[in-house]
Each structure stands twice: as structure tokens, then as C-alpha cells.
JSON list of C-alpha atoms in Angstrom, two decimals:
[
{"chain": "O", "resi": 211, "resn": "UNK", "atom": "CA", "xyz": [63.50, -73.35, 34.95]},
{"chain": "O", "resi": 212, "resn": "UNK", "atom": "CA", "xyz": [60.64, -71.41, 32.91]},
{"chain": "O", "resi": 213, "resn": "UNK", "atom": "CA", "xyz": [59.68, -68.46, 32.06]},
{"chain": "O", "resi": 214, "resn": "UNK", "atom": "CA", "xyz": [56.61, -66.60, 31.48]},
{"chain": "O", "resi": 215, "resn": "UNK", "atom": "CA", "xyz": [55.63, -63.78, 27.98]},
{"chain": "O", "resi": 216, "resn": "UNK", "atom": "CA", "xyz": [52.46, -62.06, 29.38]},
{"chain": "O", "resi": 217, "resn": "UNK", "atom": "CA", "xyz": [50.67, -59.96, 26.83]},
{"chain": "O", "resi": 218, "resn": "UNK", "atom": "CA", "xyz": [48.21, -59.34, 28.63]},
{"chain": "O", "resi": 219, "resn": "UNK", "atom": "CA", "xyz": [47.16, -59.44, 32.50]},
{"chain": "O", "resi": 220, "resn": "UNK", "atom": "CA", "xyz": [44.86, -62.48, 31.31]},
{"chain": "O", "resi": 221, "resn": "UNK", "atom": "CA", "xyz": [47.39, -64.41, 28.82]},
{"chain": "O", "resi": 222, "resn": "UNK", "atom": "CA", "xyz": [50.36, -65.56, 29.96]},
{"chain": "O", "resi": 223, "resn": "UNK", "atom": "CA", "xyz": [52.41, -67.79, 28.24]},
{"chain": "O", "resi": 224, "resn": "UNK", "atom": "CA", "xyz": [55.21, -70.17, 30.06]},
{"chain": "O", "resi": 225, "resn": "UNK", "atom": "CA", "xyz": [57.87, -72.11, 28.15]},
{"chain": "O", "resi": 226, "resn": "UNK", "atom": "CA", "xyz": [61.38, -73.12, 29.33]},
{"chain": "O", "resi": 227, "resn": "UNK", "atom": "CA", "xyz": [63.88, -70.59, 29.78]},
{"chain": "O", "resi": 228, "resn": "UNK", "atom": "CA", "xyz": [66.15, -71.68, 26.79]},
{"chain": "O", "resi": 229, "resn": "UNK", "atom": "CA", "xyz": [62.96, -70.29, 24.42]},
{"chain": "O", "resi": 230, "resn": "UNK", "atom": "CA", "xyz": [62.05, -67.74, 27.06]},
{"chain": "O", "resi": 231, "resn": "UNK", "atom": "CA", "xyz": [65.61, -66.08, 26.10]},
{"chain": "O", "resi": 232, "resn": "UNK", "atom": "CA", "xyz": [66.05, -67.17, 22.22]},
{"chain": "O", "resi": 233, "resn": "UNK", "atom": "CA", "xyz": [62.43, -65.10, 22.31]},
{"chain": "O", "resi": 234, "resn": "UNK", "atom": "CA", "xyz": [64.29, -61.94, 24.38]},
{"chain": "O", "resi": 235, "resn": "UNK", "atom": "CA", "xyz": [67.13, -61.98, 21.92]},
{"chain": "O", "resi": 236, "resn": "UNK", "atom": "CA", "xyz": [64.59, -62.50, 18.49]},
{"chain": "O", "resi": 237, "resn": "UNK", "atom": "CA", "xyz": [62.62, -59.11, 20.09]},
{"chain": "O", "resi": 238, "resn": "UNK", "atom": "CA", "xyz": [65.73, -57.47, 21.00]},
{"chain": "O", "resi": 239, "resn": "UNK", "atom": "CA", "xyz": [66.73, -57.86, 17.07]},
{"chain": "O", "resi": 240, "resn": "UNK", "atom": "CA", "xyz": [63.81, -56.92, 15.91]},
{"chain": "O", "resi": 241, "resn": "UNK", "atom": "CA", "xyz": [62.49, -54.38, 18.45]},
{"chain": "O", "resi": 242, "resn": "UNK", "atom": "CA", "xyz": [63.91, -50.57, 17.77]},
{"chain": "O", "resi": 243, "resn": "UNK", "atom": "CA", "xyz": [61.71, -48.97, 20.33]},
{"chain": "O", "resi": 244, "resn": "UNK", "atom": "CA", "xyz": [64.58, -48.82, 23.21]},
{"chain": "O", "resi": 245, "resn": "UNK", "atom": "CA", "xyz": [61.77, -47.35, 25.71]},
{"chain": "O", "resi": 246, "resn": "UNK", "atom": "CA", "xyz": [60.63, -51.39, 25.44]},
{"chain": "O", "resi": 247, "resn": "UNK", "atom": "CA", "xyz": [64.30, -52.23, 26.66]},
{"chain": "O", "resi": 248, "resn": "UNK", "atom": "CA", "xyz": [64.45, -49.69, 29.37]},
{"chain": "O", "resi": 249, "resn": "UNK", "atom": "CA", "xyz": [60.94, -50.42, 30.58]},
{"chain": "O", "resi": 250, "resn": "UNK", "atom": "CA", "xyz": [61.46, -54.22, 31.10]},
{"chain": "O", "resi": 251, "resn": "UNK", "atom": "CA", "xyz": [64.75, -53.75, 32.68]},
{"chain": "O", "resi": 252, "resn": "UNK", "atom": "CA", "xyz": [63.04, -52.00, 34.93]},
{"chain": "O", "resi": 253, "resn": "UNK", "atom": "CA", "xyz": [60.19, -54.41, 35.21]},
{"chain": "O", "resi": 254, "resn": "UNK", "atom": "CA", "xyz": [62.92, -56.86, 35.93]},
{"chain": "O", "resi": 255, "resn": "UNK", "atom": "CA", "xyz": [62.45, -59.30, 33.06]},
{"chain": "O", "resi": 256, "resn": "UNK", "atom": "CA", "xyz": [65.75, -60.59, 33.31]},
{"chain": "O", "resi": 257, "resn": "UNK", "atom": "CA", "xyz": [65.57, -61.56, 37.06]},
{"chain": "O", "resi": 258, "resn": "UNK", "atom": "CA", "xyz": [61.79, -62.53, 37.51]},
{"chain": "O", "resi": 259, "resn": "UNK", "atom": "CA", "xyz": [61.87, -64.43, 33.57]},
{"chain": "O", "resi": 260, "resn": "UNK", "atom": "CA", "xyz": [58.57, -62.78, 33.14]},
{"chain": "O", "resi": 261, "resn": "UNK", "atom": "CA", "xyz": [58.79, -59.83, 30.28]},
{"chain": "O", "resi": 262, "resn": "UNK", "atom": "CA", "xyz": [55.25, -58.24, 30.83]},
{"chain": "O", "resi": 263, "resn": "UNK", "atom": "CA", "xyz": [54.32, -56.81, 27.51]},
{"chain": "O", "resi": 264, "resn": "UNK", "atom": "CA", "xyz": [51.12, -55.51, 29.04]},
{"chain": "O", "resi": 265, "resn": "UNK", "atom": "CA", "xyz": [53.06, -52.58, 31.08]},
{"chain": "O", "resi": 266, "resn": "UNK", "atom": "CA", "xyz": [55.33, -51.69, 27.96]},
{"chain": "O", "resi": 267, "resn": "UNK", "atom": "CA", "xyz": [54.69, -48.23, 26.97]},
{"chain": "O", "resi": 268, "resn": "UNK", "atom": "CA", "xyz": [53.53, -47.44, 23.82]},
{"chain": "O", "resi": 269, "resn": "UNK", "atom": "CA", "xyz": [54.09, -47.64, 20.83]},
{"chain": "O", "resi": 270, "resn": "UNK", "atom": "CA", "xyz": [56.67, -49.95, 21.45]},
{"chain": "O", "resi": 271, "resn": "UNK", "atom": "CA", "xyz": [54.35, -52.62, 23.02]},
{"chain": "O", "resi": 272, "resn": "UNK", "atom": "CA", "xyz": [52.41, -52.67, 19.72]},
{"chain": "O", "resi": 273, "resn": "UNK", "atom": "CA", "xyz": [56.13, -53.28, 17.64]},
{"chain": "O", "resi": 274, "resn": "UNK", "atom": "CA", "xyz": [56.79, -56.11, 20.43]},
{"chain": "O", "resi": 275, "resn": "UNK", "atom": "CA", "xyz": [52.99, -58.02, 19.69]},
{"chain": "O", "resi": 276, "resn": "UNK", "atom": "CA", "xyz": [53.64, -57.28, 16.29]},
{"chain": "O", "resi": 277, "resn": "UNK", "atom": "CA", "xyz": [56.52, -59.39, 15.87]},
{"chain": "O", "resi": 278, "resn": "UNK", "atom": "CA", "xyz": [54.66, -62.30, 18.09]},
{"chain": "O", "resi": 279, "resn": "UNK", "atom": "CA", "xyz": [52.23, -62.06, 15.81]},
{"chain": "O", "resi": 280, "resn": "UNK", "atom": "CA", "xyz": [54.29, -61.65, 12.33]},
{"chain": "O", "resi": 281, "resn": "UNK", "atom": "CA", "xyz": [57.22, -63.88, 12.08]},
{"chain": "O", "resi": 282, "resn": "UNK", "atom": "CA", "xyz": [57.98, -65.75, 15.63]},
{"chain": "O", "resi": 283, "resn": "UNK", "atom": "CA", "xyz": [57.00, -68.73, 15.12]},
{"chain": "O", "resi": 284, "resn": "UNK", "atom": "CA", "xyz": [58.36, -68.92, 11.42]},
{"chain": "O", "resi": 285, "resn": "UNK", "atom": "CA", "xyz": [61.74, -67.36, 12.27]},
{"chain": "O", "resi": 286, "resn": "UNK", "atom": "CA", "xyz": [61.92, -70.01, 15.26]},
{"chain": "O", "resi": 287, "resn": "UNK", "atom": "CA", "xyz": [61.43, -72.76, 13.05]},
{"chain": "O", "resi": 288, "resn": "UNK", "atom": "CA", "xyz": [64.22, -71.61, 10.87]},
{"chain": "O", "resi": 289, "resn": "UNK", "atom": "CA", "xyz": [66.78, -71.10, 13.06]},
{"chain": "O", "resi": 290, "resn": "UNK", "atom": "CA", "xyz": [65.93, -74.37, 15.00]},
{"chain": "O", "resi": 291, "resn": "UNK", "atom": "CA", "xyz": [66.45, -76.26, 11.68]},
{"chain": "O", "resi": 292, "resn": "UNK", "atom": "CA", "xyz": [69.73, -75.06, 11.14]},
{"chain": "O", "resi": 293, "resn": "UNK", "atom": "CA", "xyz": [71.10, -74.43, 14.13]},
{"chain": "O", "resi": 294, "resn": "UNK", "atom": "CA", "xyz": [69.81, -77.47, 16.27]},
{"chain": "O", "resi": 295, "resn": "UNK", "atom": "CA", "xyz": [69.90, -81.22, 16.36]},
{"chain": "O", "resi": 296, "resn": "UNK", "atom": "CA", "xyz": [65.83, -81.26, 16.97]},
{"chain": "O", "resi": 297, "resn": "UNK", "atom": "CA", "xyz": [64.05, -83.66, 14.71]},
{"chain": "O", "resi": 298, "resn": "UNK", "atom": "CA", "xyz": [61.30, -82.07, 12.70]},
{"chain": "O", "resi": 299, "resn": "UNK", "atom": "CA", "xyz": [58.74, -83.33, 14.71]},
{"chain": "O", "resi": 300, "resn": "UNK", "atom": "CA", "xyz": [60.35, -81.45, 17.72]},
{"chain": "O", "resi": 301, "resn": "UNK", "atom": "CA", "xyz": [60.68, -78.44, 15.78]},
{"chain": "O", "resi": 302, "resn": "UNK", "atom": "CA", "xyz": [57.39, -78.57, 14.37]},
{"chain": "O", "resi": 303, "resn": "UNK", "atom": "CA", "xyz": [56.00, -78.85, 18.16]},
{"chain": "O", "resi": 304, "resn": "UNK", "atom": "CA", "xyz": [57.99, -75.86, 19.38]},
{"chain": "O", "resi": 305, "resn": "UNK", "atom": "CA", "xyz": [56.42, -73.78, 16.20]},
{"chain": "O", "resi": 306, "resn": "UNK", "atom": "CA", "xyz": [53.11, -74.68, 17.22]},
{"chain": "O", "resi": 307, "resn": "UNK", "atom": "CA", "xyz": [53.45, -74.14, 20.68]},
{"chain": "O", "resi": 308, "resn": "UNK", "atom": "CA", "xyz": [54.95, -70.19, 19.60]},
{"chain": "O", "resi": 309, "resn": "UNK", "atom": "CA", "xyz": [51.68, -70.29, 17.37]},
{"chain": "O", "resi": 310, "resn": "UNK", "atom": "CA", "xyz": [49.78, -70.02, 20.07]},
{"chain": "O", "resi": 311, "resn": "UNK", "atom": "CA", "xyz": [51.59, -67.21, 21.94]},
{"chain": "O", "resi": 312, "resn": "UNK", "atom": "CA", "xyz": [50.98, -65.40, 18.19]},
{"chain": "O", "resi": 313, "resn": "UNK", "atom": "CA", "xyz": [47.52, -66.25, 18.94]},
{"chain": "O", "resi": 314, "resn": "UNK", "atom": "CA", "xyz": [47.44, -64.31, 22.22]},
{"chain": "O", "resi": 315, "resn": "UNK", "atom": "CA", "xyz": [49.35, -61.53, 20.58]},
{"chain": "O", "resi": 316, "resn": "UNK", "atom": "CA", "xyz": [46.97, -61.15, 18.18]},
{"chain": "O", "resi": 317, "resn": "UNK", "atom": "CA", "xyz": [43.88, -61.24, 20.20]},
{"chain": "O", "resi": 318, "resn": "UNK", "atom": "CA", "xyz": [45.28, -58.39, 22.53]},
{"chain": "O", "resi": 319, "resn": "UNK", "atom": "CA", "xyz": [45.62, -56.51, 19.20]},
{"chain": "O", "resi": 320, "resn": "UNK", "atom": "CA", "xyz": [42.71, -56.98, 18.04]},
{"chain": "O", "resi": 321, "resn": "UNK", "atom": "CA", "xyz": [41.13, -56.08, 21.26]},
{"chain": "O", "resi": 322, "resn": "UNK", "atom": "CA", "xyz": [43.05, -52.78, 21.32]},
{"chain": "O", "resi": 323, "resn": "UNK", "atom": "CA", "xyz": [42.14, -52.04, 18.03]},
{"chain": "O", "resi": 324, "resn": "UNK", "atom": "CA", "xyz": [38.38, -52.63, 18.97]},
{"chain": "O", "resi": 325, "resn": "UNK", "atom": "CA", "xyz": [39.11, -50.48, 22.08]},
{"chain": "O", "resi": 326, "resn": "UNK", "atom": "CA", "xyz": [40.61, -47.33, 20.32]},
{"chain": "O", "resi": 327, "resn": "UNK", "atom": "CA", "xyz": [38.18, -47.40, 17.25]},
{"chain": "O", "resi": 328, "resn": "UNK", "atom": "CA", "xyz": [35.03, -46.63, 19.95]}
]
């Protein structure tokens, strides 16, 4: 089973659904906006495996790309290392691969940025 971050209608980013749901939790730590938790409920992110970040209201879809973009990949990392039997070559894969969802995070902030500043 997968399932699928979309930050925007264009990136979507698929991964199994034991990361799909360490991500949900890391978010849900780290996320005090609880209009983000009500929305995607509704959206129904827990059924479908497919938390659209796009259709979060603001501002807490900004705090949600903010943490893909700030410490994901580095918090993964560390909790895989101590908490998993992955080899560091595994864990160093799964960081990259939540590199590149920080990568779409930050593009969609960066265009929003671009967007509000005209």
C-alpha cells in the first residue's frame, strides 16, 4: 500500500504507507494549526492516504510546507537511526527521497511568495 503528500495540484509525492503515516504523526507533532487537522479529516486523508496540502486553509498550510521544508528529512533520519534496524545506506535513501518532497514544498513556497508579492 502507498500513499500520496500533494502540495500542490502539480506535485504529488507517493511513498509507502509506513512513511506516509510516520510523516502524518511528525506534522501532527509539529503542526498547532488544528484547522489543518479538521480540514484533512474532512478531506479524508486517513481513508484515501492522500493528505492534500494544496486545499489546507491558511495559514496552516504554510506551517505544514514549512516543516517539509525545515526539518523532515533531518528529523526522519534521526529517528530511523535509533529507532530502526535500517542500515545507513537505507536510511540515507529514505532522507533523500523526503529531500525531494522538501524540494516540492519549497517550490510551492516560493511560488506563493512570488504570487502574493505582485
Amino acid at each position: 500500500m502507498s500513499g500520496d503528500i500533494s502540495v500542490s495540484e502539480e506535485y504529488v509525492w507517493t511513498t509507502s504507507s509506513g512513511m506516509f503515516w510516520w510523516i502524518v504523526e511528525h506534522l501532527k507533532e509539529r503542526v498547532t494549526n488544528q484547522s489543518v487537522w479538521a480540514c484533512a479529516d474532512k478531506d479524508g486523508f486517513e481513508v484515501l492516504k492522500d493528505f492534500r496540502v494544496y486545499r489546507l486553509p491558511e495559514p496552516g498550510r504554510r506551517e505544514v510546507l514549512r516543516v517539509l521544508v525545515q526539518d523532515l528529512p533531518s528529523a526522519y533520519g534521526a529517528w530511523a537511526r535509533e529507532h530502526t534496524s535500517l542500515s545507513e545506506a537505507q536510511v540515507a535513501g529514505a532522507v533523500h527521497n523526503l529531500e525531494i518532497l522538501a524540494m516540492m514544498a519549497t517550490e510551492v513556497l516560493r511560488e506563493r511568495d512570488n504570487g502574493s508579492a505582485g
